[in-house]
């Protein structure tokens, strides 16, 4: 049996969007089990002295990221609408509510669909995912009851679990998103998704 | 005819090594013309406030890079011997002499072979490429006369050309290595090599 892969994603992360949309098919093809694990990059960036995304701190890198995302999304046929902050929308968005709600939702069969809908709302439709109405719509569209899961998303239990995920990410050496861990190996970036799954295949649990 | 691709590489860059070893075969398969262009990352990093490689500034990222390089090199069957600075070897190495010599050598039919040999000396054999003897051996092994090309490598002409390449890289938006430009598009990283060449194919000059 292939080793299980932990998939670390952050809701504000552009490249996490690509992996969120791609990983189910790639994992199914290899029969690899994937554990979806939302975490927060903010505390990790802060520990390095960053108060925002490196794509904002380093403008040349940021410009390239938006264009690269556009090209990669087109390559994978994933809807994407780039922005640069110049049109008034914020990057990175606040993904706290989304992440806390996802932790509860991922116990349900519709949880992964919910996660995909939140990313699509953000990066294809340009919506504000810190808005509870947006998250509520994603819950309902995925098949959950918005009132119940929004309530859980605001609870201290999910807040604590998100903190635990973030601590576990740091302990695993995670420094960016998306990341994938399998056995003692850490793979960083959507462009390592296939490598991580292949590693799981060639290193049975 | 496919658009020509400019391949920007820096001798101290680990991921440039992978592209240097891979690009000939990938370009030939697509019949894409590639212009090999050494440049210096130092001035670009300095302008961002960095006095060394980001892989040294951010240790978690650095540890992952060495392990990732090891895995990717194995995947592509490229010889590679990682180090972390703990064994006394320096990272990043000083690639000034290598880059200046390469600018002269790349006018010769053996120039690309010379470049590959310098990277292999550094990343597979662990040699110091700021040492003129190491560069001289690479010139001879590639088919040049070491005395002539080392002399050119030390000359003001190549020094000036390397500065011009670096200025051109900055003007093209380059912020890391390896990079690839084709038309107005910038692709960053060895993991975008295929994307850049495919772009050249689908956007004829």
JSON list of N, CA and C in Angstrom, two decimals, chain A residues 116-181:
[
{"chain": "A", "resi": 116, "resn": "UNK", "atom": "N", "xyz": [-12.73, 23.22, -2.44]},
{"chain": "A", "resi": 116, "resn": "UNK", "atom": "CA", "xyz": [-12.57, 23.64, -3.84]},
{"chain": "A", "resi": 116, "resn": "UNK", "atom": "C", "xyz": [-13.46, 24.85, -4.16]},
{"chain": "A", "resi": 117, "resn": "UNK", "atom": "N", "xyz": [-14.66, 24.86, -3.61]},
{"chain": "A", "resi": 117, "resn": "UNK", "atom": "CA", "xyz": [-15.57, 25.98, -3.88]},
{"chain": "A", "resi": 117, "resn": "UNK", "atom": "C", "xyz": [-15.07, 27.28, -3.27]},
{"chain": "A", "resi": 118, "resn": "UNK", "atom": "N", "xyz": [-14.44, 27.19, -2.09]},
{"chain": "A", "resi": 118, "resn": "UNK", "atom": "CA", "xyz": [-13.91, 28.41, -1.46]},
{"chain": "A", "resi": 118, "resn": "UNK", "atom": "C", "xyz": [-12.76, 28.98, -2.31]},
{"chain": "A", "resi": 119, "resn": "UNK", "atom": "N", "xyz": [-11.86, 28.10, -2.75]},
{"chain": "A", "resi": 119, "resn": "UNK", "atom": "CA", "xyz": [-10.75, 28.57, -3.60]},
{"chain": "A", "resi": 119, "resn": "UNK", "atom": "C", "xyz": [-11.27, 29.16, -4.91]},
{"chain": "A", "resi": 120, "resn": "UNK", "atom": "N", "xyz": [-12.26, 28.50, -5.49]},
{"chain": "A", "resi": 120, "resn": "UNK", "atom": "CA", "xyz": [-12.82, 28.98, -6.76]},
{"chain": "A", "resi": 120, "resn": "UNK", "atom": "C", "xyz": [-13.50, 30.34, -6.56]},
{"chain": "A", "resi": 121, "resn": "UNK", "atom": "N", "xyz": [-14.21, 30.48, -5.44]},
{"chain": "A", "resi": 121, "resn": "UNK", "atom": "CA", "xyz": [-14.84, 31.77, -5.13]},
{"chain": "A", "resi": 121, "resn": "UNK", "atom": "C", "xyz": [-13.78, 32.87, -5.09]},
{"chain": "A", "resi": 122, "resn": "UNK", "atom": "N", "xyz": [-12.67, 32.54, -4.46]},
{"chain": "A", "resi": 122, "resn": "UNK", "atom": "CA", "xyz": [-11.60, 33.53, -4.31]},
{"chain": "A", "resi": 122, "resn": "UNK", "atom": "C", "xyz": [-10.86, 33.81, -5.61]},
{"chain": "A", "resi": 123, "resn": "UNK", "atom": "N", "xyz": [-10.39, 32.78, -6.26]},
{"chain": "A", "resi": 123, "resn": "UNK", "atom": "CA", "xyz": [-9.45, 32.98, -7.36]},
{"chain": "A", "resi": 123, "resn": "UNK", "atom": "C", "xyz": [-10.07, 32.96, -8.76]},
{"chain": "A", "resi": 124, "resn": "UNK", "atom": "N", "xyz": [-11.31, 32.49, -8.87]},
{"chain": "A", "resi": 124, "resn": "UNK", "atom": "CA", "xyz": [-11.95, 32.54, -10.19]},
{"chain": "A", "resi": 124, "resn": "UNK", "atom": "C", "xyz": [-13.05, 33.59, -10.21]},
{"chain": "A", "resi": 125, "resn": "UNK", "atom": "N", "xyz": [-13.70, 33.79, -9.03]},
{"chain": "A", "resi": 125, "resn": "UNK", "atom": "CA", "xyz": [-14.82, 34.74, -8.98]},
{"chain": "A", "resi": 125, "resn": "UNK", "atom": "C", "xyz": [-14.46, 36.04, -8.29]},
{"chain": "A", "resi": 126, "resn": "UNK", "atom": "N", "xyz": [-13.29, 36.08, -7.67]},
{"chain": "A", "resi": 126, "resn": "UNK", "atom": "CA", "xyz": [-12.84, 37.32, -7.05]},
{"chain": "A", "resi": 126, "resn": "UNK", "atom": "C", "xyz": [-13.60, 37.71, -5.79]},
{"chain": "A", "resi": 127, "resn": "UNK", "atom": "N", "xyz": [-14.18, 36.74, -5.10]},
{"chain": "A", "resi": 127, "resn": "UNK", "atom": "CA", "xyz": [-14.95, 37.05, -3.89]},
{"chain": "A", "resi": 127, "resn": "UNK", "atom": "C", "xyz": [-14.05, 37.11, -2.65]},
{"chain": "A", "resi": 128, "resn": "UNK", "atom": "N", "xyz": [-14.60, 37.73, -1.60]},
{"chain": "A", "resi": 128, "resn": "UNK", "atom": "CA", "xyz": [-13.87, 37.91, -0.34]},
{"chain": "A", "resi": 128, "resn": "UNK", "atom": "C", "xyz": [-14.20, 36.73, 0.58]},
{"chain": "A", "resi": 129, "resn": "UNK", "atom": "N", "xyz": [-13.23, 35.85, 0.79]},
{"chain": "A", "resi": 129, "resn": "UNK", "atom": "CA", "xyz": [-13.52, 34.63, 1.56]},
{"chain": "A", "resi": 129, "resn": "UNK", "atom": "C", "xyz": [-13.49, 34.87, 3.08]},
{"chain": "A", "resi": 130, "resn": "UNK", "atom": "N", "xyz": [-13.25, 36.10, 3.51]},
{"chain": "A", "resi": 130, "resn": "UNK", "atom": "CA", "xyz": [-13.41, 36.39, 4.95]},
{"chain": "A", "resi": 130, "resn": "UNK", "atom": "C", "xyz": [-14.87, 36.75, 5.25]},
{"chain": "A", "resi": 131, "resn": "UNK", "atom": "N", "xyz": [-15.67, 36.88, 4.19]},
{"chain": "A", "resi": 131, "resn": "UNK", "atom": "CA", "xyz": [-17.10, 37.20, 4.33]},
{"chain": "A", "resi": 131, "resn": "UNK", "atom": "C", "xyz": [-17.90, 35.92, 4.64]},
{"chain": "A", "resi": 132, "resn": "UNK", "atom": "N", "xyz": [-18.55, 35.86, 5.81]},
{"chain": "A", "resi": 132, "resn": "UNK", "atom": "CA", "xyz": [-19.30, 34.65, 6.19]},
{"chain": "A", "resi": 132, "resn": "UNK", "atom": "C", "xyz": [-20.37, 34.27, 5.16]},
{"chain": "A", "resi": 133, "resn": "UNK", "atom": "N", "xyz": [-20.93, 35.24, 4.45]},
{"chain": "A", "resi": 133, "resn": "UNK", "atom": "CA", "xyz": [-21.92, 34.90, 3.43]},
{"chain": "A", "resi": 133, "resn": "UNK", "atom": "C", "xyz": [-21.30, 34.08, 2.30]},
{"chain": "A", "resi": 134, "resn": "UNK", "atom": "N", "xyz": [-20.07, 34.44, 1.93]},
{"chain": "A", "resi": 134, "resn": "UNK", "atom": "CA", "xyz": [-19.38, 33.70, 0.87]},
{"chain": "A", "resi": 134, "resn": "UNK", "atom": "C", "xyz": [-19.11, 32.27, 1.33]},
{"chain": "A", "resi": 135, "resn": "UNK", "atom": "N", "xyz": [-18.61, 32.14, 2.55]},
{"chain": "A", "resi": 135, "resn": "UNK", "atom": "CA", "xyz": [-18.33, 30.80, 3.10]},
{"chain": "A", "resi": 135, "resn": "UNK", "atom": "C", "xyz": [-19.64, 30.01, 3.24]},
{"chain": "A", "resi": 136, "resn": "UNK", "atom": "N", "xyz": [-20.68, 30.68, 3.70]},
{"chain": "A", "resi": 136, "resn": "UNK", "atom": "CA", "xyz": [-21.98, 30.02, 3.84]},
{"chain": "A", "resi": 136, "resn": "UNK", "atom": "C", "xyz": [-22.48, 29.49, 2.51]},
{"chain": "A", "resi": 137, "resn": "UNK", "atom": "N", "xyz": [-22.35, 30.29, 1.46]},
{"chain": "A", "resi": 137, "resn": "UNK", "atom": "CA", "xyz": [-22.78, 29.84, 0.13]},
{"chain": "A", "resi": 137, "resn": "UNK", "atom": "C", "xyz": [-21.99, 28.60, -0.31]},
{"chain": "A", "resi": 138, "resn": "UNK", "atom": "N", "xyz": [-20.69, 28.58, 0.00]},
{"chain": "A", "resi": 138, "resn": "UNK", "atom": "CA", "xyz": [-19.87, 27.42, -0.38]},
{"chain": "A", "resi": 138, "resn": "UNK", "atom": "C", "xyz": [-20.29, 26.18, 0.39]},
{"chain": "A", "resi": 139, "resn": "UNK", "atom": "N", "xyz": [-20.63, 26.34, 1.66]},
{"chain": "A", "resi": 139, "resn": "UNK", "atom": "CA", "xyz": [-21.11, 25.20, 2.46]},
{"chain": "A", "resi": 139, "resn": "UNK", "atom": "C", "xyz": [-22.38, 24.63, 1.83]},
{"chain": "A", "resi": 140, "resn": "UNK", "atom": "N", "xyz": [-23.33, 25.51, 1.56]},
{"chain": "A", "resi": 140, "resn": "UNK", "atom": "CA", "xyz": [-24.62, 25.07, 1.00]},
{"chain": "A", "resi": 140, "resn": "UNK", "atom": "C", "xyz": [-24.43, 24.40, -0.36]},
{"chain": "A", "resi": 141, "resn": "UNK", "atom": "N", "xyz": [-23.60, 25.03, -1.20]},
{"chain": "A", "resi": 141, "resn": "UNK", "atom": "CA", "xyz": [-23.40, 24.48, -2.54]},
{"chain": "A", "resi": 141, "resn": "UNK", "atom": "C", "xyz": [-22.74, 23.10, -2.49]},
{"chain": "A", "resi": 142, "resn": "UNK", "atom": "N", "xyz": [-21.90, 22.90, -1.47]},
{"chain": "A", "resi": 142, "resn": "UNK", "atom": "CA", "xyz": [-21.21, 21.61, -1.35]},
{"chain": "A", "resi": 142, "resn": "UNK", "atom": "C", "xyz": [-22.12, 20.55, -0.74]},
{"chain": "A", "resi": 143, "resn": "UNK", "atom": "N", "xyz": [-23.19, 20.99, -0.07]},
{"chain": "A", "resi": 143, "resn": "UNK", "atom": "CA", "xyz": [-24.12, 20.01, 0.49]},
{"chain": "A", "resi": 143, "resn": "UNK", "atom": "C", "xyz": [-24.25, 20.04, 1.99]},
{"chain": "A", "resi": 144, "resn": "UNK", "atom": "N", "xyz": [-23.65, 21.04, 2.65]},
{"chain": "A", "resi": 144, "resn": "UNK", "atom": "CA", "xyz": [-23.76, 21.16, 4.11]},
{"chain": "A", "resi": 144, "resn": "UNK", "atom": "C", "xyz": [-24.82, 22.19, 4.49]},
{"chain": "A", "resi": 145, "resn": "UNK", "atom": "N", "xyz": [-25.01, 22.35, 5.79]},
{"chain": "A", "resi": 145, "resn": "UNK", "atom": "CA", "xyz": [-25.96, 23.34, 6.30]},
{"chain": "A", "resi": 145, "resn": "UNK", "atom": "C", "xyz": [-25.15, 24.53, 6.81]},
{"chain": "A", "resi": 146, "resn": "UNK", "atom": "N", "xyz": [-25.30, 25.66, 6.13]},
{"chain": "A", "resi": 146, "resn": "UNK", "atom": "CA", "xyz": [-24.39, 26.79, 6.39]},
{"chain": "A", "resi": 146, "resn": "UNK", "atom": "C", "xyz": [-24.39, 27.21, 7.86]},
{"chain": "A", "resi": 147, "resn": "UNK", "atom": "N", "xyz": [-25.58, 27.30, 8.45]},
{"chain": "A", "resi": 147, "resn": "UNK", "atom": "CA", "xyz": [-25.73, 27.76, 9.82]},
{"chain": "A", "resi": 147, "resn": "UNK", "atom": "C", "xyz": [-24.91, 26.90, 10.79]},
{"chain": "A", "resi": 148, "resn": "UNK", "atom": "N", "xyz": [-24.94, 25.58, 10.59]},
{"chain": "A", "resi": 148, "resn": "UNK", "atom": "CA", "xyz": [-24.22, 24.66, 11.49]},
{"chain": "A", "resi": 148, "resn": "UNK", "atom": "C", "xyz": [-22.71, 24.82, 11.33]},
{"chain": "A", "resi": 149, "resn": "UNK", "atom": "N", "xyz": [-22.26, 24.84, 10.09]},
{"chain": "A", "resi": 149, "resn": "UNK", "atom": "CA", "xyz": [-20.81, 24.83, 9.87]},
{"chain": "A", "resi": 149, "resn": "UNK", "atom": "C", "xyz": [-20.18, 26.21, 10.06]},
{"chain": "A", "resi": 150, "resn": "UNK", "atom": "N", "xyz": [-20.94, 27.26, 9.81]},
{"chain": "A", "resi": 150, "resn": "UNK", "atom": "CA", "xyz": [-20.42, 28.59, 10.13]},
{"chain": "A", "resi": 150, "resn": "UNK", "atom": "C", "xyz": [-20.26, 28.73, 11.64]},
{"chain": "A", "resi": 151, "resn": "UNK", "atom": "N", "xyz": [-21.22, 28.17, 12.36]},
{"chain": "A", "resi": 151, "resn": "UNK", "atom": "CA", "xyz": [-21.13, 28.19, 13.82]},
{"chain": "A", "resi": 151, "resn": "UNK", "atom": "C", "xyz": [-19.87, 27.44, 14.27]},
{"chain": "A", "resi": 152, "resn": "UNK", "atom": "N", "xyz": [-19.63, 26.28, 13.70]},
{"chain": "A", "resi": 152, "resn": "UNK", "atom": "CA", "xyz": [-18.42, 25.52, 14.04]},
{"chain": "A", "resi": 152, "resn": "UNK", "atom": "C", "xyz": [-17.17, 26.29, 13.64]},
{"chain": "A", "resi": 153, "resn": "UNK", "atom": "N", "xyz": [-17.24, 26.95, 12.47]},
{"chain": "A", "resi": 153, "resn": "UNK", "atom": "CA", "xyz": [-16.09, 27.73, 11.99]},
{"chain": "A", "resi": 153, "resn": "UNK", "atom": "C", "xyz": [-15.71, 28.86, 12.94]},
{"chain": "A", "resi": 154, "resn": "UNK", "atom": "N", "xyz": [-16.69, 29.35, 13.67]},
{"chain": "A", "resi": 154, "resn": "UNK", "atom": "CA", "xyz": [-16.42, 30.43, 14.62]},
{"chain": "A", "resi": 154, "resn": "UNK", "atom": "C", "xyz": [-16.07, 29.91, 16.02]},
{"chain": "A", "resi": 155, "resn": "UNK", "atom": "N", "xyz": [-16.09, 28.59, 16.20]},
{"chain": "A", "resi": 155, "resn": "UNK", "atom": "CA", "xyz": [-15.92, 28.04, 17.56]},
{"chain": "A", "resi": 155, "resn": "UNK", "atom": "C", "xyz": [-14.46, 27.94, 17.97]},
{"chain": "A", "resi": 156, "resn": "UNK", "atom": "N", "xyz": [-14.26, 27.87, 19.27]},
{"chain": "A", "resi": 156, "resn": "UNK", "atom": "CA", "xyz": [-12.90, 27.75, 19.81]},
{"chain": "A", "resi": 156, "resn": "UNK", "atom": "C", "xyz": [-12.27, 26.40, 19.48]},
{"chain": "A", "resi": 157, "resn": "UNK", "atom": "N", "xyz": [-13.12, 25.38, 19.30]},
{"chain": "A", "resi": 157, "resn": "UNK", "atom": "CA", "xyz": [-12.59, 24.05, 18.97]},
{"chain": "A", "resi": 157, "resn": "UNK", "atom": "C", "xyz": [-11.83, 24.09, 17.64]},
{"chain": "A", "resi": 158, "resn": "UNK", "atom": "N", "xyz": [-12.46, 24.67, 16.60]},
{"chain": "A", "resi": 158, "resn": "UNK", "atom": "CA", "xyz": [-11.79, 24.71, 15.29]},
{"chain": "A", "resi": 158, "resn": "UNK", "atom": "C", "xyz": [-10.60, 25.68, 15.33]},
{"chain": "A", "resi": 159, "resn": "UNK", "atom": "N", "xyz": [-10.72, 26.72, 16.11]},
{"chain": "A", "resi": 159, "resn": "UNK", "atom": "CA", "xyz": [-9.63, 27.68, 16.27]},
{"chain": "A", "resi": 159, "resn": "UNK", "atom": "C", "xyz": [-8.40, 26.95, 16.82]},
{"chain": "A", "resi": 160, "resn": "UNK", "atom": "N", "xyz": [-8.65, 26.12, 17.84]},
{"chain": "A", "resi": 160, "resn": "UNK", "atom": "CA", "xyz": [-7.57, 25.36, 18.47]},
{"chain": "A", "resi": 160, "resn": "UNK", "atom": "C", "xyz": [-6.99, 24.32, 17.50]},
{"chain": "A", "resi": 161, "resn": "UNK", "atom": "N", "xyz": [-7.87, 23.68, 16.73]},
{"chain": "A", "resi": 161, "resn": "UNK", "atom": "CA", "xyz": [-7.39, 22.65, 15.78]},
{"chain": "A", "resi": 161, "resn": "UNK", "atom": "C", "xyz": [-6.54, 23.28, 14.67]},
{"chain": "A", "resi": 162, "resn": "UNK", "atom": "N", "xyz": [-6.92, 24.47, 14.23]},
{"chain": "A", "resi": 162, "resn": "UNK", "atom": "CA", "xyz": [-6.14, 25.15, 13.20]},
{"chain": "A", "resi": 162, "resn": "UNK", "atom": "C", "xyz": [-4.75, 25.51, 13.75]},
{"chain": "A", "resi": 163, "resn": "UNK", "atom": "N", "xyz": [-4.72, 25.92, 15.01]},
{"chain": "A", "resi": 163, "resn": "UNK", "atom": "CA", "xyz": [-3.43, 26.21, 15.64]},
{"chain": "A", "resi": 163, "resn": "UNK", "atom": "C", "xyz": [-2.58, 24.94, 15.71]},
{"chain": "A", "resi": 164, "resn": "UNK", "atom": "N", "xyz": [-3.21, 23.82, 16.05]},
{"chain": "A", "resi": 164, "resn": "UNK", "atom": "CA", "xyz": [-2.47, 22.55, 16.12]},
{"chain": "A", "resi": 164, "resn": "UNK", "atom": "C", "xyz": [-1.94, 22.15, 14.73]},
{"chain": "A", "resi": 165, "resn": "UNK", "atom": "N", "xyz": [-2.77, 22.34, 13.70]},
{"chain": "A", "resi": 165, "resn": "UNK", "atom": "CA", "xyz": [-2.30, 22.04, 12.34]},
{"chain": "A", "resi": 165, "resn": "UNK", "atom": "C", "xyz": [-1.08, 22.88, 11.99]},
{"chain": "A", "resi": 166, "resn": "UNK", "atom": "N", "xyz": [-1.13, 24.16, 12.36]},
{"chain": "A", "resi": 166, "resn": "UNK", "atom": "CA", "xyz": [-0.04, 25.07, 12.03]},
{"chain": "A", "resi": 166, "resn": "UNK", "atom": "C", "xyz": [1.23, 24.68, 12.79]},
{"chain": "A", "resi": 167, "resn": "UNK", "atom": "N", "xyz": [1.07, 24.31, 14.04]},
{"chain": "A", "resi": 167, "resn": "UNK", "atom": "CA", "xyz": [2.23, 23.84, 14.82]},
{"chain": "A", "resi": 167, "resn": "UNK", "atom": "C", "xyz": [2.80, 22.57, 14.20]},
{"chain": "A", "resi": 168, "resn": "UNK", "atom": "N", "xyz": [1.91, 21.67, 13.76]},
{"chain": "A", "resi": 168, "resn": "UNK", "atom": "CA", "xyz": [2.37, 20.42, 13.15]},
{"chain": "A", "resi": 168, "resn": "UNK", "atom": "C", "xyz": [3.09, 20.70, 11.82]},
{"chain": "A", "resi": 169, "resn": "UNK", "atom": "N", "xyz": [2.60, 21.68, 11.08]},
{"chain": "A", "resi": 169, "resn": "UNK", "atom": "CA", "xyz": [3.26, 22.06, 9.82]},
{"chain": "A", "resi": 169, "resn": "UNK", "atom": "C", "xyz": [4.68, 22.55, 10.11]},
{"chain": "A", "resi": 170, "resn": "UNK", "atom": "N", "xyz": [4.81, 23.43, 11.09]},
{"chain": "A", "resi": 170, "resn": "UNK", "atom": "CA", "xyz": [6.13, 23.96, 11.44]},
{"chain": "A", "resi": 170, "resn": "UNK", "atom": "C", "xyz": [7.05, 22.80, 11.86]},
{"chain": "A", "resi": 171, "resn": "UNK", "atom": "N", "xyz": [6.51, 21.88, 12.67]},
{"chain": "A", "resi": 171, "resn": "UNK", "atom": "CA", "xyz": [7.31, 20.74, 13.14]},
{"chain": "A", "resi": 171, "resn": "UNK", "atom": "C", "xyz": [7.75, 19.86, 11.96]},
{"chain": "A", "resi": 172, "resn": "UNK", "atom": "N", "xyz": [6.94, 19.82, 10.91]},
{"chain": "A", "resi": 172, "resn": "UNK", "atom": "CA", "xyz": [7.29, 19.02, 9.73]},
{"chain": "A", "resi": 172, "resn": "UNK", "atom": "C", "xyz": [8.22, 19.76, 8.78]},
{"chain": "A", "resi": 173, "resn": "UNK", "atom": "N", "xyz": [8.60, 21.00, 9.14]},
{"chain": "A", "resi": 173, "resn": "UNK", "atom": "CA", "xyz": [9.53, 21.76, 8.31]},
{"chain": "A", "resi": 173, "resn": "UNK", "atom": "C", "xyz": [8.86, 22.59, 7.22]},
{"chain": "A", "resi": 174, "resn": "UNK", "atom": "N", "xyz": [7.53, 22.65, 7.24]},
{"chain": "A", "resi": 174, "resn": "UNK", "atom": "CA", "xyz": [6.80, 23.39, 6.21]},
{"chain": "A", "resi": 174, "resn": "UNK", "atom": "C", "xyz": [7.10, 24.88, 6.31]},
{"chain": "A", "resi": 175, "resn": "UNK", "atom": "N", "xyz": [7.40, 25.51, 5.18]},
{"chain": "A", "resi": 175, "resn": "UNK", "atom": "CA", "xyz": [7.74, 26.93, 5.15]},
{"chain": "A", "resi": 175, "resn": "UNK", "atom": "C", "xyz": [6.96, 27.69, 4.08]},
{"chain": "A", "resi": 176, "resn": "UNK", "atom": "N", "xyz": [6.11, 26.98, 3.34]},
{"chain": "A", "resi": 176, "resn": "UNK", "atom": "CA", "xyz": [5.34, 27.61, 2.27]},
{"chain": "A", "resi": 176, "resn": "UNK", "atom": "C", "xyz": [4.18, 26.69, 1.91]},
{"chain": "A", "resi": 177, "resn": "UNK", "atom": "N", "xyz": [3.32, 27.16, 0.99]},
{"chain": "A", "resi": 177, "resn": "UNK", "atom": "CA", "xyz": [2.15, 26.37, 0.64]},
{"chain": "A", "resi": 177, "resn": "UNK", "atom": "C", "xyz": [1.93, 26.41, -0.88]},
{"chain": "A", "resi": 178, "resn": "UNK", "atom": "N", "xyz": [1.44, 25.30, -1.44]},
{"chain": "A", "resi": 178, "resn": "UNK", "atom": "CA", "xyz": [1.13, 24.06, -0.76]},
{"chain": "A", "resi": 178, "resn": "UNK", "atom": "C", "xyz": [2.39, 23.27, -0.45]},
{"chain": "A", "resi": 179, "resn": "UNK", "atom": "N", "xyz": [2.29, 22.37, 0.53]},
{"chain": "A", "resi": 179, "resn": "UNK", "atom": "CA", "xyz": [3.36, 21.43, 0.81]},
{"chain": "A", "resi": 179, "resn": "UNK", "atom": "C", "xyz": [2.76, 20.04, 0.94]},
{"chain": "A", "resi": 180, "resn": "UNK", "atom": "N", "xyz": [3.62, 19.05, 0.78]},
{"chain": "A", "resi": 180, "resn": "UNK", "atom": "CA", "xyz": [3.19, 17.65, 0.86]},
{"chain": "A", "resi": 180, "resn": "UNK", "atom": "C", "xyz": [4.23, 16.91, 1.68]},
{"chain": "A", "resi": 181, "resn": "UNK", "atom": "N", "xyz": [3.80, 16.15, 2.69]},
{"chain": "A", "resi": 181, "resn": "UNK", "atom": "CA", "xyz": [4.76, 15.34, 3.43]},
{"chain": "A", "resi": 181, "resn": "UNK", "atom": "C", "xyz": [4.36, 13.88, 3.31]}
]
